[in-house]
mmCIF file of C-alpha atoms in Angstrom:
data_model
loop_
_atom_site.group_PDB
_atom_site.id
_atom_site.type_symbol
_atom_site.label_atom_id
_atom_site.label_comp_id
_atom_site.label_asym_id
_atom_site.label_seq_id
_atom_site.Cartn_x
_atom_site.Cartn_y
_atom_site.Cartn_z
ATOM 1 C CA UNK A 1 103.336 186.537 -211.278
ATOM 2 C CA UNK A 2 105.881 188.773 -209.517
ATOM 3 C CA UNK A 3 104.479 189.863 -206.260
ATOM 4 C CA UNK A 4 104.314 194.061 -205.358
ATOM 5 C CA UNK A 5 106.577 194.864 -202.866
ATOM 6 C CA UNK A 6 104.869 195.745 -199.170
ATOM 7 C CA UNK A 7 103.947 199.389 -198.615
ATOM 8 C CA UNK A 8 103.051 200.925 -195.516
ATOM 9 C CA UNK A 9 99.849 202.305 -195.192
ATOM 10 C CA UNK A 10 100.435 205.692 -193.219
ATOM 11 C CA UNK A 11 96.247 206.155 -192.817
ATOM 12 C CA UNK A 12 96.319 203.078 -190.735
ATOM 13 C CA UNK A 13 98.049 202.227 -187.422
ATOM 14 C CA UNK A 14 101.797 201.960 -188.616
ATOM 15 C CA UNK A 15 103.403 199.565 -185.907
ATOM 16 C CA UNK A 16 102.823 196.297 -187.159
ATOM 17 C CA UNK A 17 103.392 197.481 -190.817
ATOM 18 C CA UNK A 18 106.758 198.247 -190.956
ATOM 19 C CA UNK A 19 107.875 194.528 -190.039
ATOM 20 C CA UNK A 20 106.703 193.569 -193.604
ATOM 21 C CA UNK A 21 109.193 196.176 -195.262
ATOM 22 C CA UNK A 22 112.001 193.606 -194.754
ATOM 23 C CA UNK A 23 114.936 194.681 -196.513
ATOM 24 C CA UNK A 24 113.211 197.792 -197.359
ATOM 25 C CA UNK A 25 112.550 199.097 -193.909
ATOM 26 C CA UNK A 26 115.960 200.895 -193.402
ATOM 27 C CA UNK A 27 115.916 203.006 -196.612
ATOM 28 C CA UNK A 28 111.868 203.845 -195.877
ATOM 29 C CA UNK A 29 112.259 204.564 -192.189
ATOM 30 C CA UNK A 30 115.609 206.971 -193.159
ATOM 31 C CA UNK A 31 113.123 208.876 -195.818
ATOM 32 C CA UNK A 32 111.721 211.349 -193.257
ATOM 33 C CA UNK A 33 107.709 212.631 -193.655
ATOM 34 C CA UNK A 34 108.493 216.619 -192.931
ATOM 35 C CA UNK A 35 104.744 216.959 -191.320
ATOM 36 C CA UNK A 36 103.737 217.754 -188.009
ATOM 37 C CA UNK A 37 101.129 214.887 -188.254
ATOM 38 C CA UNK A 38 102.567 211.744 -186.811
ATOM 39 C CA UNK A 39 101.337 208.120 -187.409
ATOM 40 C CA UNK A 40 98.975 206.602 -185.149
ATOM 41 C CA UNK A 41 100.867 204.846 -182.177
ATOM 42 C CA UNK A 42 100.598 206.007 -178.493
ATOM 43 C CA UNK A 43 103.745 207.490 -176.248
ATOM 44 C CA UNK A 44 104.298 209.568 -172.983
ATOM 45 C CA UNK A 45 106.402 211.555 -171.195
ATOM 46 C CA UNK A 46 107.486 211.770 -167.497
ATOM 47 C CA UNK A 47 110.299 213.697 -165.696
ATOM 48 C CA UNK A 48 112.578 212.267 -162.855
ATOM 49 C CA UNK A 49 113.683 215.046 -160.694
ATOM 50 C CA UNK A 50 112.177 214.426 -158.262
ATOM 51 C CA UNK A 51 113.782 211.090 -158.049
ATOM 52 C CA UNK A 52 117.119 212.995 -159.216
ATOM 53 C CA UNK A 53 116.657 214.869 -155.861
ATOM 54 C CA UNK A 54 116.145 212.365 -154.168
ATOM 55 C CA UNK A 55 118.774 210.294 -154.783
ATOM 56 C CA UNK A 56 121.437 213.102 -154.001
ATOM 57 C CA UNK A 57 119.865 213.423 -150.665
ATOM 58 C CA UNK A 58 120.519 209.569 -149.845
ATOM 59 C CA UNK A 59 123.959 210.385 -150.961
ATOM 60 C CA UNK A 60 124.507 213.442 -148.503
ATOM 61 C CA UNK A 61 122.887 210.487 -146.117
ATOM 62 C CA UNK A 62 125.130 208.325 -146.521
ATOM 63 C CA UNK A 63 128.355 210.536 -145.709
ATOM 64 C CA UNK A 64 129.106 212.696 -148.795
ATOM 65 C CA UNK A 65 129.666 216.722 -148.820
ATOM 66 C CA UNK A 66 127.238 219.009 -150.846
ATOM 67 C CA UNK A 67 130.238 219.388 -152.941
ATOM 68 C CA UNK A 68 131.314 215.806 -153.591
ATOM 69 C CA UNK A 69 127.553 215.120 -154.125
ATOM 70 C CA UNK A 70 127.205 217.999 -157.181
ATOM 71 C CA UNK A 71 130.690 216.424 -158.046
ATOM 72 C CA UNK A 72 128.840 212.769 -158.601
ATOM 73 C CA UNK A 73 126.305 214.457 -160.223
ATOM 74 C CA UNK A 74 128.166 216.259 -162.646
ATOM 75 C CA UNK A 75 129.753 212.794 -163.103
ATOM 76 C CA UNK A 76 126.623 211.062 -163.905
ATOM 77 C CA UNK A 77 125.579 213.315 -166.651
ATOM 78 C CA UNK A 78 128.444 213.185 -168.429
ATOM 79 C CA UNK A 79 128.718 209.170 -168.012
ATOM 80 C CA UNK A 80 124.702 209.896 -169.486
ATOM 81 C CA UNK A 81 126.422 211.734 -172.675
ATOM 82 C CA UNK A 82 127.880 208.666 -173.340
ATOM 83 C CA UNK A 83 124.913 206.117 -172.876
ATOM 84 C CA UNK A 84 123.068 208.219 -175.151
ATOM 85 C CA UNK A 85 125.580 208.255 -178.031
ATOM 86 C CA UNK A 86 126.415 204.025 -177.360
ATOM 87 C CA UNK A 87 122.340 203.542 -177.378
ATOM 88 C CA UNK A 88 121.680 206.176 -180.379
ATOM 89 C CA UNK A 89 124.545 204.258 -182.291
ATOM 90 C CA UNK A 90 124.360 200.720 -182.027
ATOM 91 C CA UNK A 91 120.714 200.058 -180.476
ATOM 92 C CA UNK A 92 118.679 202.534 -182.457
ATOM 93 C CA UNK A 93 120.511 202.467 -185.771
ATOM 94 C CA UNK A 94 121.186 198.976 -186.164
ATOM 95 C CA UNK A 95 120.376 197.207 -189.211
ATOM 96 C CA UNK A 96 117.192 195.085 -189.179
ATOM 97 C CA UNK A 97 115.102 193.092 -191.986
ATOM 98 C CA UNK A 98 112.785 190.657 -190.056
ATOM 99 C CA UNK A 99 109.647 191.257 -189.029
ATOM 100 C CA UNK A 100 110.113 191.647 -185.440
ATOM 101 C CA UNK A 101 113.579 193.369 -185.314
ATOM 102 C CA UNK A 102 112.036 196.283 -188.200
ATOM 103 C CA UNK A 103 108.787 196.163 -185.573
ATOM 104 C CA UNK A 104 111.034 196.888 -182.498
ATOM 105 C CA UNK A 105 113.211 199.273 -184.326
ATOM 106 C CA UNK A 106 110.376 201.218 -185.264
ATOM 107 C CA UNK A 107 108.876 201.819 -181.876
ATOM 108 C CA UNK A 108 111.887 202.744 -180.187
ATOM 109 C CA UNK A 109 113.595 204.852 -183.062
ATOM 110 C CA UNK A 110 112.094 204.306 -186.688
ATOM 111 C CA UNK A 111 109.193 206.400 -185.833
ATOM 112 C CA UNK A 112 111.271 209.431 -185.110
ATOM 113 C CA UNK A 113 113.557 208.966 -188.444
ATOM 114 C CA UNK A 114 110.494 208.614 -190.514
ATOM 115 C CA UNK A 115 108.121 211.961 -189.061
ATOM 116 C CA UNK A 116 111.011 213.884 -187.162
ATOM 117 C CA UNK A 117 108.357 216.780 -186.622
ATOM 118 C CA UNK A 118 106.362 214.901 -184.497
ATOM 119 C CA UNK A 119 106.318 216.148 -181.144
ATOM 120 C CA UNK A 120 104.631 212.612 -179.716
ATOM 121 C CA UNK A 121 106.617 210.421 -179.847
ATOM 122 C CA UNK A 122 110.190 212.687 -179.961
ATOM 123 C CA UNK A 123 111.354 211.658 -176.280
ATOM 124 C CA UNK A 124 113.356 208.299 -175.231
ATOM 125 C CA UNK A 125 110.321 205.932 -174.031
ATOM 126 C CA UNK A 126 109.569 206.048 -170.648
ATOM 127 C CA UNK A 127 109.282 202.197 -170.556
ATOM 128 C CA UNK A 128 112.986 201.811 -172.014
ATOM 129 C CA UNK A 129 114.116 204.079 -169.700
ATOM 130 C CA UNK A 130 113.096 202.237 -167.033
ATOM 131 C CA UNK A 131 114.539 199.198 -168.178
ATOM 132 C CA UNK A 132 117.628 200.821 -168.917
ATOM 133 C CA UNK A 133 117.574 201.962 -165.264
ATOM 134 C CA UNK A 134 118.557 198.252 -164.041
ATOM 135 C CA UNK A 135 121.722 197.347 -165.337
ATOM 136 C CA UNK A 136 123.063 201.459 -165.189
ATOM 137 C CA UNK A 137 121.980 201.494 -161.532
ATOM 138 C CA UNK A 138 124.168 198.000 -161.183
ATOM 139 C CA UNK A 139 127.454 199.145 -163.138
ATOM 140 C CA UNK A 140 127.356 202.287 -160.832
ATOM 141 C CA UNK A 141 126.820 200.660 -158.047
ATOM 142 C CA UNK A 142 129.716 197.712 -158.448
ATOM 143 C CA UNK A 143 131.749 200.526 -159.901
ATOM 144 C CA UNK A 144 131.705 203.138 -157.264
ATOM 145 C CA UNK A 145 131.029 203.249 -153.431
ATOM 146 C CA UNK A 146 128.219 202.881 -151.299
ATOM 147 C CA UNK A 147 127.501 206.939 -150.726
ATOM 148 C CA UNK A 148 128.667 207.826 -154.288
ATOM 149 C CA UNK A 149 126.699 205.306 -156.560
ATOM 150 C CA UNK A 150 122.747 207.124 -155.546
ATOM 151 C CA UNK A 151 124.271 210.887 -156.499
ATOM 152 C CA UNK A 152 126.252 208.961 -159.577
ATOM 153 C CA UNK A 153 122.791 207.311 -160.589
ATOM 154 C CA UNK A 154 120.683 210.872 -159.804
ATOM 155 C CA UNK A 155 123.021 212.619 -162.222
ATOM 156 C CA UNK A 156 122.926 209.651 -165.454
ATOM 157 C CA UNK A 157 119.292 209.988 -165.049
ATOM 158 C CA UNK A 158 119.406 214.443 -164.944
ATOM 159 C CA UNK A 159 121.405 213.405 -168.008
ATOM 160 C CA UNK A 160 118.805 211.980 -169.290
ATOM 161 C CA UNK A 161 116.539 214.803 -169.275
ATOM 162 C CA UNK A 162 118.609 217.316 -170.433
ATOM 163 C CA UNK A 163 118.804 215.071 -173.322
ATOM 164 C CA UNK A 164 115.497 214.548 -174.001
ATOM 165 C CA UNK A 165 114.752 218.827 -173.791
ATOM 166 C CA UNK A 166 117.419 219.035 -175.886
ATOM 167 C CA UNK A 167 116.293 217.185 -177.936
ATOM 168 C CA UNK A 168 112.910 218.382 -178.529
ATOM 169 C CA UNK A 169 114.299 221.851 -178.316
ATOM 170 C CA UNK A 170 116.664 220.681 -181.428
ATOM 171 C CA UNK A 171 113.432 219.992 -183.321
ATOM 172 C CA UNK A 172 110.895 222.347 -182.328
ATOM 173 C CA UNK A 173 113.156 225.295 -180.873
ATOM 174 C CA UNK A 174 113.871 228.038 -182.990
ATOM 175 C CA UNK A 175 117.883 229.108 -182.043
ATOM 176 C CA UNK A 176 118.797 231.625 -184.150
ATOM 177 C CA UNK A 177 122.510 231.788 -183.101
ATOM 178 C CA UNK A 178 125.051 230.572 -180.885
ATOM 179 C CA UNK A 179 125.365 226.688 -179.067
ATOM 180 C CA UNK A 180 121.821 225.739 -179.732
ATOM 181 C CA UNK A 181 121.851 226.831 -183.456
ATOM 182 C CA UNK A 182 125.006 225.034 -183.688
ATOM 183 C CA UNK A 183 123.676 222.175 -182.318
ATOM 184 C CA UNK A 184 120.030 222.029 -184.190
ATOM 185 C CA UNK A 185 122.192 222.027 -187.644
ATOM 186 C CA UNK A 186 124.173 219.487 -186.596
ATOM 187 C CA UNK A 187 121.301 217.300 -185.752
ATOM 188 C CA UNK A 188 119.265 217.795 -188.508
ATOM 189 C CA UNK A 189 122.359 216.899 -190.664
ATOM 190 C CA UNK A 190 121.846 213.632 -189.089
ATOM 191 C CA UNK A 191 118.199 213.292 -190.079
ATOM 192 C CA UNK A 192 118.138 214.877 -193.552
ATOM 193 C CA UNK A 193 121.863 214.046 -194.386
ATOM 194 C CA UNK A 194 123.704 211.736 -192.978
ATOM 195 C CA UNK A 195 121.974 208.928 -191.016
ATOM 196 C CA UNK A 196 124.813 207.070 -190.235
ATOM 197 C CA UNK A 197 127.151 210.606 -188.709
ATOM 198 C CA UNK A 198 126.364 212.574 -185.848
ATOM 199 C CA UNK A 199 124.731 210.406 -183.199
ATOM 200 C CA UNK A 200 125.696 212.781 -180.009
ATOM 201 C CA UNK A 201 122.544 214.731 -179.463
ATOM 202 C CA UNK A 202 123.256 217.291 -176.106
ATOM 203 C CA UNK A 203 127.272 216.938 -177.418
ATOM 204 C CA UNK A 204 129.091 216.508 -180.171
ATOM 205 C CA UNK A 205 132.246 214.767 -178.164
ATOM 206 C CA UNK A 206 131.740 211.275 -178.923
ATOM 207 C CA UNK A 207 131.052 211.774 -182.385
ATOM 208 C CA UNK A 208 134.637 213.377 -182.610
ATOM 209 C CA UNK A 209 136.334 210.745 -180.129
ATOM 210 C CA UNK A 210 134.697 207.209 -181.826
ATOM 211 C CA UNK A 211 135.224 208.955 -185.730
ATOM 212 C CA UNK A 212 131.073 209.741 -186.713
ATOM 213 C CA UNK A 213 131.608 213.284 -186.372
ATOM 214 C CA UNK A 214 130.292 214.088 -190.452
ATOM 215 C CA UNK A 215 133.361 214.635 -192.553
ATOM 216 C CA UNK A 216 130.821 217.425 -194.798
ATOM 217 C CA UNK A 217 130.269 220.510 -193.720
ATOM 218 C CA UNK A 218 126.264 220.659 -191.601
ATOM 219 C CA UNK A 219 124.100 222.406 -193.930
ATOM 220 C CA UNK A 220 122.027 225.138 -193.174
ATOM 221 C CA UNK A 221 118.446 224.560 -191.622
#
């Protein structure tokens, strides 16, 4: 007797489902739900600024001028730009078929594929950012000096929400023209279109520099 293969029951809490897919998980999870109702699995949202202000302040502290301390702040978002299109790339899109890895996948990214309307659970989680924090606050702080690396730091993590506005914005914003406009296409593309293009979400940059930039024209949304 040939078995039925595992379907997820979207009525019932969805986590520990999609593990069973196997195989099959990364062609369901890339076949989005367009509904505003989301499965049933529980995410939050904070904001750092404070601690972004903060950490400029230790920075002025510590020796540097207002200006070199915007200057290392500027720096740190744009280093952010590229954490979020390494991450987006090869954490959140990589391929997985066992239980576990399609389990993991799913919380962090899966979710988001499958019901991009959902406004719960669109940010970055708050508990992988704060993982994440360790080793970035490390590389910055081997990598550049004593008053620089807390102003460096502040602006990665401003980066980081800029990028996650944006990207709700992308989703739930209604630009009708200009950069935003642009930019909601082009990320859409990457949901209804072309899973594997377009992984920059505030910029398009590394998408041109590392070759995912989508060879097709974006279609209209």
């Amino acid at each position: 007797m040939v078995s039925k293969p595992f379907t997820v029951d979207l009525s019932k809490t969805v986590v520990f489902q999609v593990g069973h897919l196997g195989e099959a998980y990364e062609k369901w999870v890339n076949q989005p739900i367009v509904s505003k109702d989301g499965p049933r699995f529980f995410a939050n949202d904070f904001c750092e600024l404070p601690a972004v202000c903060w950490l400029v302040s230790v920075s002025i502290q510590r020796g540097l001028t207002p200006t070199e301390a915007a200057s290392a702040v500027i720096g740190g978002i744009f280093i952010w730009t590229l954490v979020e299109y390494c991450l987006h790339r090869f954490l959140f899109h990589i391929k997985t078929t066992s239980y576990w890895g399609n389990t993991l996948n799913y919380l962090l990214h899966g979710c988001h594929h499958k019901h991009p309307l959902d406004r719960l659970r669109l940010v970055f989680p708050p508990a992988a950012t704060a993982i994440l924090c360790v080793p970035v606050w490390t590389v910055f702080r081997l990598l550049s000096t004593h008053s620089t690396a807390p102003a460096l730091f502040g602006g990665g993590l401003l980066g980081y929400v800029i990028y996650d506005c944006t990207h709700y914005y992308l989703h739930h914003g209604k630009p009708s023209k200009g950069y935003g406009h642009i930019l909601k296409r082009y990320h859409l593309n990457h949901h209804f279109k072309a899973q594997n293009k377009g992984f920059g979400i505030t910029s398009s940059i590394w998408d041109h520099v590392f070759g995912t930039f989508p060879a097709s024209k974006v279609g209209e949304t």
